[in-house]
XYZ file of C-alpha atoms in Angstrom:
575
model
C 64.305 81.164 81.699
C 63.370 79.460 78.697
C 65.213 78.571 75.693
C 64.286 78.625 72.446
C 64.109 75.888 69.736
C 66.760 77.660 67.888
C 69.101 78.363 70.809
C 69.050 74.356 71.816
C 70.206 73.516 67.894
C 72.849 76.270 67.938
C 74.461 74.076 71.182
C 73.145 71.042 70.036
C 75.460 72.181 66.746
C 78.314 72.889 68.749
C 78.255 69.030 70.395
C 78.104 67.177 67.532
C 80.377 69.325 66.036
C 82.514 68.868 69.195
C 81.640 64.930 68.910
C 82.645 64.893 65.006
C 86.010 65.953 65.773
C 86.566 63.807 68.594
C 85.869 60.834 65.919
C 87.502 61.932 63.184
C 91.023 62.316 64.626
C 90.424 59.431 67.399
C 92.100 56.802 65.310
C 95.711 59.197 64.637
C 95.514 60.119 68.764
C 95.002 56.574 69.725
C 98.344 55.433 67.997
C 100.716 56.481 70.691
C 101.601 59.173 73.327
C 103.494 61.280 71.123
C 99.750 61.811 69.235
C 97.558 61.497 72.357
C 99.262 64.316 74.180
C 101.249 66.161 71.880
C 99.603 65.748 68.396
C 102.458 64.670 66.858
C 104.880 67.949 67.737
C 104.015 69.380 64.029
C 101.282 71.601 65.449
C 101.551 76.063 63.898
C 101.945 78.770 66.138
C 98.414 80.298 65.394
C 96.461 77.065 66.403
C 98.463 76.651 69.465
C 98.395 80.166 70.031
C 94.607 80.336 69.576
C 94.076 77.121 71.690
C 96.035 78.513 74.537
C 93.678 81.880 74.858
C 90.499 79.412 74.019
C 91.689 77.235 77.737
C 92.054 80.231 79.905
C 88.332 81.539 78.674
C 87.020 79.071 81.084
C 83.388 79.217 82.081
C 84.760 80.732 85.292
C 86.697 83.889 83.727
C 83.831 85.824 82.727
C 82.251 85.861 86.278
C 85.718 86.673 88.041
C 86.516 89.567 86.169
C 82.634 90.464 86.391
C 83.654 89.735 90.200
C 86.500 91.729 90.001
C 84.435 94.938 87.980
C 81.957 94.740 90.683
C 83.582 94.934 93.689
C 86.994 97.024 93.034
C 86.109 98.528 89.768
C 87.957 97.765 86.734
C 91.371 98.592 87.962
C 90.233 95.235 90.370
C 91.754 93.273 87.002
C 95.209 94.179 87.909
C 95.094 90.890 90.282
C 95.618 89.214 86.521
C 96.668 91.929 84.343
C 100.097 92.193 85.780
C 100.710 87.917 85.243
C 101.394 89.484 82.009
C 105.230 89.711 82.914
C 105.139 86.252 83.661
C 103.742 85.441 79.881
C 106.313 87.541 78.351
C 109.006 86.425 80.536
C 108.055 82.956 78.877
C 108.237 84.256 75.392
C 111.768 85.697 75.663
C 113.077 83.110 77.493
C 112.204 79.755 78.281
C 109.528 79.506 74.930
C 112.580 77.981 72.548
C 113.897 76.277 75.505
C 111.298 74.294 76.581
C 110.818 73.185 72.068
C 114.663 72.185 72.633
C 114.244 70.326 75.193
C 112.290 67.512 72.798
C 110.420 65.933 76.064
C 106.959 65.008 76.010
C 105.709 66.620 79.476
C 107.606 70.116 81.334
C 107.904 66.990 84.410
C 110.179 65.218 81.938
C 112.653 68.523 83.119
C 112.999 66.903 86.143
C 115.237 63.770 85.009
C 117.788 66.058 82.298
C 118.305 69.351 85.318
C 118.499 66.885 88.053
C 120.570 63.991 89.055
C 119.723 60.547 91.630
C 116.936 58.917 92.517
C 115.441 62.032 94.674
C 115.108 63.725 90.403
C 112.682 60.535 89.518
C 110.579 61.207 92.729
C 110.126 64.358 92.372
C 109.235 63.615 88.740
C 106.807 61.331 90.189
C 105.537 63.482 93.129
C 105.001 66.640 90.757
C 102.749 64.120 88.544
C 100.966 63.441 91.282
C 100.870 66.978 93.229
C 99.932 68.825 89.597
C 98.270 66.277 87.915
C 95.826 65.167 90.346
C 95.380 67.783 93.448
C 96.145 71.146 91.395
C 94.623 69.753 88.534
C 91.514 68.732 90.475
C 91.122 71.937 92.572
C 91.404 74.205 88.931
C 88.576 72.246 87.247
C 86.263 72.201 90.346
C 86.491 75.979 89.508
C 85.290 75.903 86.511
C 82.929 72.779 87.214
C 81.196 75.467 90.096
C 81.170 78.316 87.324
C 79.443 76.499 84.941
C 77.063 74.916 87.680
C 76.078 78.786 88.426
C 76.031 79.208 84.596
C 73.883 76.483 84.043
C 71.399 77.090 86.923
C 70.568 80.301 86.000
C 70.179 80.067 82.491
C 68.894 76.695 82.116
C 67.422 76.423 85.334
C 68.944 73.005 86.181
C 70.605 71.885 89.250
C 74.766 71.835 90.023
C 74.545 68.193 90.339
C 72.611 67.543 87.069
C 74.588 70.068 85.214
C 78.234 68.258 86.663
C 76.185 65.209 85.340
C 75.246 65.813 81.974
C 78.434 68.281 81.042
C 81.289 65.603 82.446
C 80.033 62.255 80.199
C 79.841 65.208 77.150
C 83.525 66.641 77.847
C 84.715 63.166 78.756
C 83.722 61.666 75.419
C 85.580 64.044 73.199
C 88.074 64.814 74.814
C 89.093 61.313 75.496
C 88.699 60.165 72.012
C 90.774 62.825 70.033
C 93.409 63.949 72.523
C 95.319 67.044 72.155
C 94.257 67.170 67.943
C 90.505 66.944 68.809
C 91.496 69.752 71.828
C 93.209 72.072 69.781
C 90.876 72.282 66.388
C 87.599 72.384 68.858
C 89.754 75.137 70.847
C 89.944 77.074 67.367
C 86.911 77.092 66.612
C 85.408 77.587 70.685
C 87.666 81.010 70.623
C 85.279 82.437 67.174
C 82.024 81.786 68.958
C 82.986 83.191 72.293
C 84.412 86.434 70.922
C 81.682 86.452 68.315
C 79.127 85.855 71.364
C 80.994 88.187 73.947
C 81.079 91.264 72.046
C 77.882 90.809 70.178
C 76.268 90.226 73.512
C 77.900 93.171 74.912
C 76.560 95.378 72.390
C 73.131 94.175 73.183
C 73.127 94.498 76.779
C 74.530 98.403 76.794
C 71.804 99.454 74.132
C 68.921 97.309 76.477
C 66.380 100.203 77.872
C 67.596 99.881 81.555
C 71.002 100.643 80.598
C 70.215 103.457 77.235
C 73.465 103.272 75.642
C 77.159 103.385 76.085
C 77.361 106.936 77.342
C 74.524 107.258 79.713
C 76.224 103.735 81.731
C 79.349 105.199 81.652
C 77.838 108.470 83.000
C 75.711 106.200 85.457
C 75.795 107.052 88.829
C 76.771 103.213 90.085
C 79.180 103.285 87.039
C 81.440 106.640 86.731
C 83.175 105.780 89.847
C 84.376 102.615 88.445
C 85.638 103.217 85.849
C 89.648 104.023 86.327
C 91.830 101.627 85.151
C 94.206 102.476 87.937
C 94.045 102.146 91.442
C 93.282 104.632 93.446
C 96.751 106.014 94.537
C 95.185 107.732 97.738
C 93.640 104.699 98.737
C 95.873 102.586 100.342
C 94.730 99.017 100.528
C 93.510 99.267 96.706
C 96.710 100.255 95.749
C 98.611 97.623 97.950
C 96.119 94.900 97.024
C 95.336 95.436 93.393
C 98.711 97.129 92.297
C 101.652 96.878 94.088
C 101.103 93.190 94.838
C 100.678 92.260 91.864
C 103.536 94.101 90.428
C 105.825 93.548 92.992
C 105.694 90.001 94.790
C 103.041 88.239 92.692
C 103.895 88.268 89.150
C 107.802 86.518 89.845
C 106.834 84.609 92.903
C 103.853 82.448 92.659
C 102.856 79.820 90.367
C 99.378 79.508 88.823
C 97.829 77.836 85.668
C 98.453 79.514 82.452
C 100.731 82.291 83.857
C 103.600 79.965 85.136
C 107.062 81.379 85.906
C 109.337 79.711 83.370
C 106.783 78.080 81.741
C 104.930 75.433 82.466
C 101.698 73.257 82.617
C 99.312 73.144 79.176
C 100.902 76.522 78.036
C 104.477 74.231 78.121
C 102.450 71.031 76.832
C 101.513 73.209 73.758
C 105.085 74.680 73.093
C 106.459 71.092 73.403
C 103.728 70.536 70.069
C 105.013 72.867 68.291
C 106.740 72.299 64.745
C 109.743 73.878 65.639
C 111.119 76.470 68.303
C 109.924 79.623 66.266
C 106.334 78.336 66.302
C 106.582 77.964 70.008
C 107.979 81.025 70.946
C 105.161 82.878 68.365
C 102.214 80.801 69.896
C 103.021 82.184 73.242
C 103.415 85.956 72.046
C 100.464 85.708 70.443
C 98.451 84.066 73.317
C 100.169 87.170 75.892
C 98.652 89.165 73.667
C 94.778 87.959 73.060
C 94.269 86.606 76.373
C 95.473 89.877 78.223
C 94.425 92.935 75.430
C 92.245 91.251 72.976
C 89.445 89.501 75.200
C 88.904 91.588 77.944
C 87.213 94.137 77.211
C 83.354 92.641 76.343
C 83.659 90.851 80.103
C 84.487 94.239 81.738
C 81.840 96.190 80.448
C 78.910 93.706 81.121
C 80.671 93.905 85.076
C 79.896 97.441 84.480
C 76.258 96.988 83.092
C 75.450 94.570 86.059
C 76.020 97.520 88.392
C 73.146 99.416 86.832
C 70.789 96.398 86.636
C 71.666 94.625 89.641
C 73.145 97.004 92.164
C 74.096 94.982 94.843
C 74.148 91.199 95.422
C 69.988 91.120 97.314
C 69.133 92.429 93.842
C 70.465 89.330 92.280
C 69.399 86.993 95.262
C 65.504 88.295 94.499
C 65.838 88.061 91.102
C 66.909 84.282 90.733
C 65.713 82.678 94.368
C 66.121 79.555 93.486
C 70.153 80.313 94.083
C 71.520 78.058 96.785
C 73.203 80.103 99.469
C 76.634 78.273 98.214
C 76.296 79.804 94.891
C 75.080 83.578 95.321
C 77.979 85.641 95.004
C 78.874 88.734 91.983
C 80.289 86.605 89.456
C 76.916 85.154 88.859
C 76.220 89.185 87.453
C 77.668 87.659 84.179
C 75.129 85.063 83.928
C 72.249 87.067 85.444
C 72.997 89.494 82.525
C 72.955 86.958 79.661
C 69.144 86.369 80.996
C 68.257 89.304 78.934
C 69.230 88.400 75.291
C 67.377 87.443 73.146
C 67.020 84.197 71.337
C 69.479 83.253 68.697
C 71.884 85.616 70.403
C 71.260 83.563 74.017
C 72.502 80.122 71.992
C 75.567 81.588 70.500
C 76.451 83.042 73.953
C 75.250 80.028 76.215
C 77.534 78.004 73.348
C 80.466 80.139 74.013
C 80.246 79.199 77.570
C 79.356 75.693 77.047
C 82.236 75.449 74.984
C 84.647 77.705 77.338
C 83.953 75.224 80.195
C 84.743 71.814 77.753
C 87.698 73.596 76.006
C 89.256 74.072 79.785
C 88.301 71.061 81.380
C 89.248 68.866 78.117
C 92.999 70.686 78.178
C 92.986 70.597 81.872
C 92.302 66.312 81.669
C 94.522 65.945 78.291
C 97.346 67.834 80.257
C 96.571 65.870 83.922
C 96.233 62.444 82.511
C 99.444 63.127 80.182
C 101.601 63.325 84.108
C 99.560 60.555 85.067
C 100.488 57.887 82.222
C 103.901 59.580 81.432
C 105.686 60.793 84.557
C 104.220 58.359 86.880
C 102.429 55.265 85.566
C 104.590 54.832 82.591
C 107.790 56.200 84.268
C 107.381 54.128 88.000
C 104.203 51.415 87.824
C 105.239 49.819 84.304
C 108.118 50.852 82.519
C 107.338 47.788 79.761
C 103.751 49.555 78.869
C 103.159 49.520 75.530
C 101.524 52.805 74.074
C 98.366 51.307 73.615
C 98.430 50.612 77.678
C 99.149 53.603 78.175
C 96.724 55.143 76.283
C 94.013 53.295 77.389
C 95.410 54.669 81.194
C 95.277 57.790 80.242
C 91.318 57.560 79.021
C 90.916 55.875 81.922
C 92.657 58.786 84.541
C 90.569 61.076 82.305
C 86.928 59.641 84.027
C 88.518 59.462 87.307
C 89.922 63.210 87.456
C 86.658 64.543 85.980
C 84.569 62.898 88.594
C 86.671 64.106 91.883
C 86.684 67.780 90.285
C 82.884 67.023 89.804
C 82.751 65.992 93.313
C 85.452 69.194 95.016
C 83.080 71.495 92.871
C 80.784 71.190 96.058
C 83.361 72.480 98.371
C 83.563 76.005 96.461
C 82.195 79.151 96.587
C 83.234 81.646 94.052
C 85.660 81.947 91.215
C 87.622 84.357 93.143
C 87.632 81.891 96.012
C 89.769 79.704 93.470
C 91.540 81.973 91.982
C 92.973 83.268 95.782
C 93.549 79.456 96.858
C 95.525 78.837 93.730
C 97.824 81.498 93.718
C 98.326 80.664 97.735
C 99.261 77.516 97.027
C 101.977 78.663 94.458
C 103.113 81.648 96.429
C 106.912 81.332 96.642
C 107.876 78.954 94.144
C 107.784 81.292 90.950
C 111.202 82.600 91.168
C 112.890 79.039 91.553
C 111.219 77.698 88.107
C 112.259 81.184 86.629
C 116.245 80.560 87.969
C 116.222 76.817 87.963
C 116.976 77.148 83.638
C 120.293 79.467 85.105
C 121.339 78.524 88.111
C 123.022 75.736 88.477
C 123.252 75.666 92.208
C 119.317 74.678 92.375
C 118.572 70.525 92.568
C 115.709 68.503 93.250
C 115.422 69.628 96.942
C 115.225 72.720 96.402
C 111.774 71.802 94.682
C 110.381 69.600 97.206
C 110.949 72.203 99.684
C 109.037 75.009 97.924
C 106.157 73.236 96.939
C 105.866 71.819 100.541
C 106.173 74.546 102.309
C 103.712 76.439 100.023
C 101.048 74.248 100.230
C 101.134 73.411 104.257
C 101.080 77.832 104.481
C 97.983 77.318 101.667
C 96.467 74.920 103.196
C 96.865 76.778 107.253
C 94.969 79.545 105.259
C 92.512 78.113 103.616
C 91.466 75.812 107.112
C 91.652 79.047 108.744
C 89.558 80.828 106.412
C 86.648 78.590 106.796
C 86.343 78.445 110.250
C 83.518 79.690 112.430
C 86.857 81.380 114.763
C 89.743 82.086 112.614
C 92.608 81.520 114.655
C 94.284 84.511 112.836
C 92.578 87.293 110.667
C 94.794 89.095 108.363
C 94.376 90.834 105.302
C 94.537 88.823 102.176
C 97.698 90.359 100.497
C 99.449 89.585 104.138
C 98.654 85.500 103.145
C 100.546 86.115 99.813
C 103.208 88.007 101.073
C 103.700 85.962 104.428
C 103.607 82.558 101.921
C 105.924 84.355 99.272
C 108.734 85.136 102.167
C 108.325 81.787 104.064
C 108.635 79.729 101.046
C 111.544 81.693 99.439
C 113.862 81.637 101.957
C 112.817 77.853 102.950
C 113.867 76.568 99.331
C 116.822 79.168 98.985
C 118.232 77.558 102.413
C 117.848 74.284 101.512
C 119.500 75.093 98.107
C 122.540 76.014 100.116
C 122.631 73.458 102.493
C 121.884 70.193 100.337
C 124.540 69.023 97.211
C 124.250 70.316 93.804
C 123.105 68.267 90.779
C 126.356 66.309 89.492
C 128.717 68.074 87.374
C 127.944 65.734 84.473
C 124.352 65.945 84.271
C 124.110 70.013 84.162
C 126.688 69.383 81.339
C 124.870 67.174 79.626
C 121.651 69.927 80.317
C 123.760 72.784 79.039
C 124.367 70.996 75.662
C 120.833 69.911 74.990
C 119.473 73.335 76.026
C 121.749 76.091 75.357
C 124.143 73.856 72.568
C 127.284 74.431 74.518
C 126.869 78.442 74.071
C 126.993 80.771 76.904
C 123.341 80.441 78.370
C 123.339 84.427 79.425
C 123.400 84.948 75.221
C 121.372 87.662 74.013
C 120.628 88.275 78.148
C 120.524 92.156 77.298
C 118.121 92.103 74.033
C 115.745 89.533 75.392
C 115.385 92.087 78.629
C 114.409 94.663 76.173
C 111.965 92.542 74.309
C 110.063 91.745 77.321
C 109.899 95.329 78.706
C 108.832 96.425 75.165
C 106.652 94.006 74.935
C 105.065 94.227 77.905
C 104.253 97.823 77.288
C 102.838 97.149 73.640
C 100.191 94.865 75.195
C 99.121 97.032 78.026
C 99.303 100.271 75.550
C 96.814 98.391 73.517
C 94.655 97.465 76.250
C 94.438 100.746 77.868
C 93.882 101.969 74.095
C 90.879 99.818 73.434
C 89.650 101.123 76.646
C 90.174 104.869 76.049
C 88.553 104.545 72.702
C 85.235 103.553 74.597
C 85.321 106.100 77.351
C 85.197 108.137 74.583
C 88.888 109.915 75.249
C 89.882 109.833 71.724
C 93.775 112.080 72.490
C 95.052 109.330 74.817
C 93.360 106.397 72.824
C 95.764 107.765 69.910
C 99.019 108.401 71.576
C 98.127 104.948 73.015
C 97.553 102.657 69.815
C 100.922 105.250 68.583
C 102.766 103.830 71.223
C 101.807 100.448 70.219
C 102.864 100.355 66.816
C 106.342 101.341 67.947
C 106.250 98.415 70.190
C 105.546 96.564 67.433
C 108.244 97.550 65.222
C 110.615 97.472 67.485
C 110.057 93.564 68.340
C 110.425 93.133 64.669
C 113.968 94.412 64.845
C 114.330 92.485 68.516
C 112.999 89.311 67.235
C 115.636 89.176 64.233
C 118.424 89.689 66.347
C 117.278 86.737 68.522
C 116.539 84.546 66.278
């Protein structure tokens, strides 16, 4: 399709904008570490908060939950929806924790819980195992999402698109650090919910669709519209529901919903001012990235169904798709194709700037394990900051082109999102205990995240093979990785020495200031349950008051507002 001369200067806007920054706070980032990766730990809540919900809009998310709509309706979102128990198990617990902890990366953890030389390489081997291959395999994602993106609204190839969009992201991001991050992360989060519900509104009032009521009445449409499974259906409701809720939520590990904490959501709480800012931040990204944002994503998934029915209606309609890249979520994209110009920039911006806000976050927070936990930490422990710096622009280049490079290798966002959760199935309920107890050391680590990734790795081998040497069900690959995995680390827990006696000490008094660490246990458990149902009341709320069911859209927002008060009374208790 063909863009307009206004659409180009509304992105052209958003580089140089993006470029501005990057200059402007390049000379404060470039002092030390401290500034490079943690802007100085005197960042608020709301611009940490903001810049957390602005990384997990990558250019991928819109076409997995499209994805999702299309193919399991949109109950099909409770494969994320219920990570929101791992978010507010965060903000309860381990939010002020990690801000007392005063280190400048979650791998720094490693060295103050554990004891011996086995805590510095697993310091070391984390850097490497998160930084580089979980790192890489999360961006090539998002590098594939925006290649689909890109081809079908600019008509350009994956390679040129990898080409052009890496030296861009690369720039800014390695001049300003986490600063030039975060305020380009602010302002990325306005124009994509600007753009997402303004292009939203557009596409259900476009003449093949006729308005909000006849595509909710459509025939391709009415069926998919619970935001429940379907209880008589038994693989939906094992698959999208009970999953979820049961094993997944506590027992695997993936980016931006980590048990405990962890990864750039723990980079930014380590930036906060202080421990109230952190612990706010997080609330408030819980509740934007799982009841705020949604919404405008799900019902384009649900306008793609009238437009383009199945995925040969897509195929004929953009042939120049390589067999690699058909798939549903490019429905998103293929539905973009109809706005009209002005609104086309501010949307194709959005995305532009959803793909460099997570792959700038995703190299800040990679090169940041790279420079701290393993160059700085094992290679040359006399680096200045300048070196290591300078390392850390450098790792920056070389991660972006191997996730370029990996980007080839993938198929769909969902593809991603499945291998990802596989390869952290079964370590989520050690980095949730590991704060409490005390019988957990540095083997018990190694042995998770090995185990996990040889089962991830079985599956994923056996997955593209022209023979599978075993076909199961993909909820079976979770479950059969969550129970292998769990009782692998929990034996070697038990059969390998604790952490000395002096270190947890030392942990305890940093940490939890000498008090009992089970303070509070009972009001904490109450403000996550509450919580939890004051963001999912909301979001079912926003979504009853455009199906038009006005009753259960009030008792809903009702129900909401006495979530809310009540975590005002929970929160000063905790405090």
């Amino acid at each position: 399709m063909n863009l307009t001369t206004l659409d180009y200067s509304i992105i052209g806007g958003f580089f140089l904008f993006s470029l501005i920054i990057g200059l402007w706070v390049s000379k404060t980032a470039s002092k030390n570490t401290s500034e490079y990766f943690l802007s100085g730990r005197n960042m608020p809540w709301w611009l940490l908060g903001v810049s957390m919900v602005a990384t997990t809009f990558a250019a991928d998310t819109p076409g997995l939950v499209t994805e999702l709509v299309r193919k399991n309706g949109v109950s099909g979102n409770w494969v994320w929806w219920a990570m929101l128990l791992t978010g507010m198990l965060t903000v309860f617990f381990y939010a002020k924790l990690w801000r007392k902890s005063g280190i400048t990366t979650d791998l720094e953890f490693y060295e103050i819980r554990y004891s011996g030389k086995v805590a510095s390489f697993l310091r070391g081997f984390r850097a490497i195992y998160l930084g580089v291959i979980f790192n890489i395999i999360t961006m090539a994602g998002v590098c594939l999402a925006g290649a689909k993106i890109a081809n079908i609204l600019l008509g350009i190839s994956q390679g040129e698109m990898l080409l052009y969009s890496s030296i861009i992201v690369v720039i800014y991001s390695s001049l300003g650090g986490l600063k030039g991050v975060l305020i380009t992360d602010f302002v990325q989060f306005i124009i994509a919910m600007i753009g997402s519900v303004w292009a939203t509104i557009y596409i259900v009032n476009l003449p093949e669709i006729g308005g909000l009521t006849q595509l909710l009445t459509h025939e391709n449409v009415s069926g998919q519209l619970a935001m429940l499974p379907d209880f008589s259906n038994k693989e939906a409701l094992i698959t999208l529901f009970i999953i979820p809720f049961a094993v997944q939520w506590w027992s695997t590990w993936y980016p931006g919903a980590e048990p405990g904490g962890g990864g750039y959501i723990a980079q930014r709480m380590l930036a906060a001012k202080d421990e109230k800012n952190a612990t706010w931040a997080t609330l408030f990204f819980n509740f934007a990235h799982y009841a705020l944002r949604p919404w405008p994503w799900i019902i384009v998934g649900l306008a793609s169904l009238v437009v383009f029915p199945n995925l040969e209606s897509i195929n004929s309609t953009f042939p120049n798709l390589s067999a690699e890249m058909q798939g549903h979520d490019v429905a998103y994209a293929a539905m973009m194709t109809y706005l009209p110009a002005g609104l086309l920039g501010i949307v194709l911006t959005s995305l532009i700037a959803a793909f460099m806000s997570t792959i700038s976050t995703q190299l800040n927070w990679g090169s940041s394990y790279i420079v701290n936990d393993f160059y700085g930490r094992f290679i040359n422990q006399k680096a200045t900051e300048k070196q290591k710096v300078i390392v850390g622009k450098t790792t920056t280049v070389l991660l972006m082109v191997c996730a370029a490079l990996f980007s080839f290798y993938l198929q769909s966002a969902k593809d991603v999102f499945d291998l990802l959760l596989q390869i952290g199935a079964g370590t989520g309920l050690l980095f949730i205990l590991r704060w409490f107890w005390s019988r957990i050391n540095p083997y018990s680590e190694i042995a998770a995240m090995l185990i996990s990734f040889l089962i991830a790795l079985f599956f994923f081998i056996n997955g593209k093979m022209e023979t599978p040497m075993i076909e199961i069900a993909g909820y079976w690959k979770l479950i059969i990785g969550v129970v292998i995995t769990t009782i692998g680390w929990v034996l070697v827990t038990l059969l390998t020495k604790p952490t000395k006696k002096e270190t947890l000490e030392n942990f305890n008094t940093l940490i939890f200031e000498g008090e009992d660490k089970f303070k509070n246990i009972g009001i904490k458990i109450l403000g996550f349950i509450v919580g939890t149902i004051g963001v999912y009341s909301f979001l079912f709320a926003t979504g009853n008051w455009i199906y038009g069911k006005t009753q259960l859209a009030l008792g809903l927002s009702l129900l909401t507002v006495i979530c809310m008060g009540i975590l005002v009374k929970i929160w000063k208790k905790i405090q």
